[in-house]
Amino acid sequence: MTDIRIATHEEIDTIAPLVDGYRQFYRQPSDLEGARAFLAERDRRGDAHLLVAYDAGDTAVGFAQLFPIPSTTTLGSRWILNDLFVVPEARCRGIGSALLQAARELASEHGIAQLMLRTQVENAAAQSRYRALGWQRDDAFHTFLLTV
C-alpha cells in the first residue's frame, strides 16, 4: 500500500536522499546537502508542490515535484511536473503511477487545467506510463536550452 502525502517542512531531511538519488539518475554528482538546501528553499519560498510516496513501512520511496508557471496563452496557470522519482527497489509497484495521479488530483483541487512534463527521449518506460495515464506528447513545440 502506497501513501502519497504533501510534504511538510519537517520531512525535508527524509526527502533529501530521494532528491539526491534523482539527481544521480540524471548523472549529477551526489550532493545531499545541496538537495536539502534546495528543498528548504522551495519550502521557504512556497514556489513548489512536493508529493511524497511512502510504502507500508512508512519509508519514503518516491516523490513528484510540481512548479506553477503563468500561461499567457490561457490567461491562467499551468504546473510543470518537473521531477518524478521512485527508488530503484520500489519500482514496478505502481508508485510512479500513484504519484502522477496524485499530481493530477492536486492540480485539479487548485483549479489548474494543465500539467506539463518533460522526459528524456530514450526513457521509453516512462513515456509508456505517461501515455497509459492519458498524457499526450506535444509535437507542436520544441524545447531549446541556453546555458548562461
PDB file of C-alpha atoms in Angstrom:
ATOM      1  CA  MET A   1       0.000   0.000   0.000  1.00  0.00           C
ATOM      2  CA  THR A   2       1.361   3.394  -1.016  1.00  0.00           C
ATOM      3  CA  ASP A   3       0.535   6.556   0.894  1.00  0.00           C
ATOM      4  CA  ILE A   4       1.000   9.810  -1.055  1.00  0.00           C
ATOM      5  CA  ARG A   5       1.290  12.944   1.059  1.00  0.00           C
ATOM      6  CA  ILE A   6       2.044  16.613   0.515  1.00  0.00           C
ATOM      7  CA  ALA A   7       5.475  17.193   2.002  1.00  0.00           C
ATOM      8  CA  THR A   8       5.944  19.322   5.084  1.00  0.00           C
ATOM      9  CA  HIS A   9       8.961  21.266   6.288  1.00  0.00           C
ATOM     10  CA  GLU A  10       9.649  18.526   8.842  1.00  0.00           C
ATOM     11  CA  GLU A  11      10.134  15.945   6.049  1.00  0.00           C
ATOM     12  CA  ILE A  12      12.973  17.741   4.240  1.00  0.00           C
ATOM     13  CA  ASP A  13      15.655  15.503   5.769  1.00  0.00           C
ATOM     14  CA  THR A  14      13.625  12.427   4.790  1.00  0.00           C
ATOM     15  CA  ILE A  15      13.100  13.598   1.202  1.00  0.00           C
ATOM     16  CA  ALA A  16      16.609  14.947   0.525  1.00  0.00           C
ATOM     17  CA  PRO A  17      18.094  11.466  -0.179  1.00  0.00           C
ATOM     18  CA  LEU A  18      15.346  10.893  -2.776  1.00  0.00           C
ATOM     19  CA  VAL A  19      16.178  14.178  -4.493  1.00  0.00           C
ATOM     20  CA  ASP A  20      19.861  13.267  -4.380  1.00  0.00           C
ATOM     21  CA  GLY A  21      19.062   9.871  -5.945  1.00  0.00           C
ATOM     22  CA  TYR A  22      17.007  11.585  -8.642  1.00  0.00           C
ATOM     23  CA  ARG A  23      19.919  13.865  -9.482  1.00  0.00           C
ATOM     24  CA  GLN A  24      22.292  10.913  -9.661  1.00  0.00           C
ATOM     25  CA  PHE A  25      19.864   9.175 -12.045  1.00  0.00           C
ATOM     26  CA  TYR A  26      20.429  12.190 -14.317  1.00  0.00           C
ATOM     27  CA  ARG A  27      24.204  11.802 -13.966  1.00  0.00           C
ATOM     28  CA  GLN A  28      24.755  14.584 -11.474  1.00  0.00           C
ATOM     29  CA  PRO A  29      27.223  14.141  -8.621  1.00  0.00           C
ATOM     30  CA  SER A  30      25.788  13.283  -5.235  1.00  0.00           C
ATOM     31  CA  ASP A  31      25.120  16.384  -3.141  1.00  0.00           C
ATOM     32  CA  LEU A  32      22.890  15.521  -0.220  1.00  0.00           C
ATOM     33  CA  GLU A  33      23.396  18.871   1.482  1.00  0.00           C
ATOM     34  CA  GLY A  34      22.638  20.681  -1.782  1.00  0.00           C
ATOM     35  CA  ALA A  35      19.420  18.662  -2.172  1.00  0.00           C
ATOM     36  CA  ARG A  36      18.446  19.519   1.394  1.00  0.00           C
ATOM     37  CA  ALA A  37      19.152  23.227   0.815  1.00  0.00           C
ATOM     38  CA  PHE A  38      17.173  23.171  -2.454  1.00  0.00           C
ATOM     39  CA  LEU A  39      14.149  21.639  -0.720  1.00  0.00           C
ATOM     40  CA  ALA A  40      14.409  24.084   2.171  1.00  0.00           C
ATOM     41  CA  GLU A  41      14.478  26.984  -0.291  1.00  0.00           C
ATOM     42  CA  ARG A  42      11.387  25.660  -2.109  1.00  0.00           C
ATOM     43  CA  ASP A  43       9.653  25.344   1.250  1.00  0.00           C
ATOM     44  CA  ARG A  44      10.716  28.835   2.345  1.00  0.00           C
ATOM     45  CA  ARG A  45       9.560  30.417  -0.925  1.00  0.00           C
ATOM     46  CA  GLY A  46       6.463  28.254  -1.295  1.00  0.00           C
ATOM     47  CA  ASP A  47       7.156  28.014  -5.025  1.00  0.00           C
ATOM     48  CA  ALA A  48       6.666  24.259  -5.477  1.00  0.00           C
ATOM     49  CA  HIS A  49       4.276  21.479  -4.577  1.00  0.00           C
ATOM     50  CA  LEU A  50       6.035  18.342  -3.386  1.00  0.00           C
ATOM     51  CA  LEU A  51       4.287  14.981  -3.147  1.00  0.00           C
ATOM     52  CA  VAL A  52       5.993  12.102  -1.368  1.00  0.00           C
ATOM     53  CA  ALA A  53       5.183   8.399  -1.624  1.00  0.00           C
ATOM     54  CA  TYR A  54       5.561   6.246   1.480  1.00  0.00           C
ATOM     55  CA  ASP A  55       5.461   2.455   1.485  1.00  0.00           C
ATOM     56  CA  ALA A  56       3.672   0.265   4.038  1.00  0.00           C
ATOM     57  CA  GLY A  57       6.641   0.631   6.399  1.00  0.00           C
ATOM     58  CA  ASP A  58       6.351   4.453   6.223  1.00  0.00           C
ATOM     59  CA  THR A  59       9.602   4.712   4.271  1.00  0.00           C
ATOM     60  CA  ALA A  60       9.780   7.492   1.660  1.00  0.00           C
ATOM     61  CA  VAL A  61      10.187   5.718  -1.694  1.00  0.00           C
ATOM     62  CA  GLY A  62       9.364   8.383  -4.278  1.00  0.00           C
ATOM     63  CA  PHE A  63       8.409  11.955  -4.967  1.00  0.00           C
ATOM     64  CA  ALA A  64       6.924  14.278  -7.536  1.00  0.00           C
ATOM     65  CA  GLN A  65       7.626  17.996  -7.564  1.00  0.00           C
ATOM     66  CA  LEU A  66       5.418  20.491  -9.371  1.00  0.00           C
ATOM     67  CA  PHE A  67       6.180  24.119 -10.162  1.00  0.00           C
ATOM     68  CA  PRO A  68       3.456  26.640 -11.029  1.00  0.00           C
ATOM     69  CA  ILE A  69       4.089  28.866 -14.047  1.00  0.00           C
ATOM     70  CA  PRO A  70       1.889  31.569 -15.552  1.00  0.00           C
ATOM     71  CA  SER A  71       0.460  30.922 -19.001  1.00  0.00           C
ATOM     72  CA  THR A  72      -0.204  33.969 -21.119  1.00  0.00           C
ATOM     73  CA  THR A  73      -1.940  31.909 -23.794  1.00  0.00           C
ATOM     74  CA  THR A  74      -4.517  30.536 -21.339  1.00  0.00           C
ATOM     75  CA  LEU A  75      -4.509  33.633 -19.126  1.00  0.00           C
ATOM     76  CA  GLY A  76      -4.082  31.317 -16.184  1.00  0.00           C
ATOM     77  CA  SER A  77      -1.537  28.951 -14.745  1.00  0.00           C
ATOM     78  CA  ARG A  78      -0.215  25.532 -15.539  1.00  0.00           C
ATOM     79  CA  TRP A  79       2.057  23.361 -13.486  1.00  0.00           C
ATOM     80  CA  ILE A  80       5.232  21.699 -14.652  1.00  0.00           C
ATOM     81  CA  LEU A  81       5.718  18.265 -13.190  1.00  0.00           C
ATOM     82  CA  ASN A  82       9.441  18.857 -13.117  1.00  0.00           C
ATOM     83  CA  ASP A  83      10.575  15.878 -11.064  1.00  0.00           C
ATOM     84  CA  LEU A  84       9.291  12.332 -10.669  1.00  0.00           C
ATOM     85  CA  PHE A  85      11.376   9.656  -8.981  1.00  0.00           C
ATOM     86  CA  VAL A  86      10.905   6.272  -7.375  1.00  0.00           C
ATOM     87  CA  VAL A  87      13.818   4.495  -5.706  1.00  0.00           C
ATOM     88  CA  PRO A  88      15.004   1.520  -7.803  1.00  0.00           C
ATOM     89  CA  GLU A  89      13.982  -1.102  -5.236  1.00  0.00           C
ATOM     90  CA  ALA A  90      10.386   0.198  -5.232  1.00  0.00           C
ATOM     91  CA  ARG A  91       9.855   0.440  -8.992  1.00  0.00           C
ATOM     92  CA  CYS A  92       7.256  -1.558 -10.922  1.00  0.00           C
ATOM     93  CA  ARG A  93       4.835  -1.433  -7.976  1.00  0.00           C
ATOM     94  CA  GLY A  94       2.606   1.393  -9.239  1.00  0.00           C
ATOM     95  CA  ILE A  95       4.226   4.100  -7.122  1.00  0.00           C
ATOM     96  CA  GLY A  96       5.105   6.314 -10.091  1.00  0.00           C
ATOM     97  CA  SER A  97       1.553   5.998 -11.395  1.00  0.00           C
ATOM     98  CA  ALA A  98       0.188   6.826  -7.938  1.00  0.00           C
ATOM     99  CA  LEU A  99       2.369   9.948  -7.797  1.00  0.00           C
ATOM    100  CA  LEU A 100       1.185  11.004 -11.260  1.00  0.00           C
ATOM    101  CA  GLN A 101      -2.445  10.525 -10.242  1.00  0.00           C
ATOM    102  CA  ALA A 102      -1.893  12.447  -7.006  1.00  0.00           C
ATOM    103  CA  ALA A 103      -0.311  15.282  -9.017  1.00  0.00           C
ATOM    104  CA  ARG A 104      -3.344  15.361 -11.280  1.00  0.00           C
ATOM    105  CA  GLU A 105      -5.713  15.462  -8.305  1.00  0.00           C
ATOM    106  CA  LEU A 106      -3.717  18.193  -6.557  1.00  0.00           C
ATOM    107  CA  ALA A 107      -3.708  20.314  -9.708  1.00  0.00           C
ATOM    108  CA  SER A 108      -7.455  19.844 -10.080  1.00  0.00           C
ATOM    109  CA  GLU A 109      -8.009  20.857  -6.443  1.00  0.00           C
ATOM    110  CA  HIS A 110      -6.071  24.071  -7.154  1.00  0.00           C
ATOM    111  CA  GLY A 111      -8.050  24.818 -10.325  1.00  0.00           C
ATOM    112  CA  ILE A 112      -5.104  24.091 -12.609  1.00  0.00           C
ATOM    113  CA  ALA A 113      -6.267  22.947 -16.033  1.00  0.00           C
ATOM    114  CA  GLN A 114      -2.984  21.659 -17.431  1.00  0.00           C
ATOM    115  CA  LEU A 115       0.097  19.778 -16.294  1.00  0.00           C
ATOM    116  CA  MET A 116       3.270  19.596 -18.355  1.00  0.00           C
ATOM    117  CA  LEU A 117       6.321  17.380 -18.085  1.00  0.00           C
ATOM    118  CA  ARG A 118       9.499  16.595 -19.984  1.00  0.00           C
ATOM    119  CA  THR A 119      11.319  13.317 -20.084  1.00  0.00           C
ATOM    120  CA  GLN A 120      14.438  12.075 -21.766  1.00  0.00           C
ATOM    121  CA  VAL A 121      13.914  10.901 -25.331  1.00  0.00           C
ATOM    122  CA  GLU A 122      15.320   7.449 -24.541  1.00  0.00           C
ATOM    123  CA  ASN A 123      13.169   6.935 -21.411  1.00  0.00           C
ATOM    124  CA  ALA A 124      10.663   4.669 -23.178  1.00  0.00           C
ATOM    125  CA  ALA A 125       9.370   3.091 -19.959  1.00  0.00           C
ATOM    126  CA  ALA A 126       8.329   6.452 -18.517  1.00  0.00           C
ATOM    127  CA  GLN A 127       6.814   7.582 -21.812  1.00  0.00           C
ATOM    128  CA  SER A 128       4.738   4.415 -21.999  1.00  0.00           C
ATOM    129  CA  ARG A 129       3.441   5.005 -18.469  1.00  0.00           C
ATOM    130  CA  TYR A 130       2.582   8.648 -19.224  1.00  0.00           C
ATOM    131  CA  ARG A 131       0.610   7.658 -22.324  1.00  0.00           C
ATOM    132  CA  ALA A 132      -1.217   4.922 -20.397  1.00  0.00           C
ATOM    133  CA  LEU A 133      -2.323   7.549 -17.871  1.00  0.00           C
ATOM    134  CA  GLY A 134      -3.674   9.919 -20.522  1.00  0.00           C
ATOM    135  CA  TRP A 135      -0.699  12.232 -21.047  1.00  0.00           C
ATOM    136  CA  GLN A 136      -0.249  13.320 -24.664  1.00  0.00           C
ATOM    137  CA  ARG A 137       3.029  14.122 -26.331  1.00  0.00           C
ATOM    138  CA  ASP A 138       3.248  17.715 -27.551  1.00  0.00           C
ATOM    139  CA  ASP A 139       4.563  17.692 -31.093  1.00  0.00           C
ATOM    140  CA  ALA A 140       3.814  21.384 -31.680  1.00  0.00           C
ATOM    141  CA  PHE A 141       6.763  22.817 -29.746  1.00  0.00           C
ATOM    142  CA  HIS A 142      10.485  22.099 -29.462  1.00  0.00           C
ATOM    143  CA  THR A 143      12.444  22.749 -26.279  1.00  0.00           C
ATOM    144  CA  PHE A 144      15.554  24.913 -26.564  1.00  0.00           C
ATOM    145  CA  LEU A 145      18.078  25.480 -23.781  1.00  0.00           C
ATOM    146  CA  LEU A 146      20.683  28.195 -23.372  1.00  0.00           C
ATOM    147  CA  THR A 147      23.436  27.899 -20.828  1.00  0.00           C
ATOM    148  CA  VAL A 148      24.286  31.309 -19.341  1.00  0.00           C
TER     149      VAL A 148
END
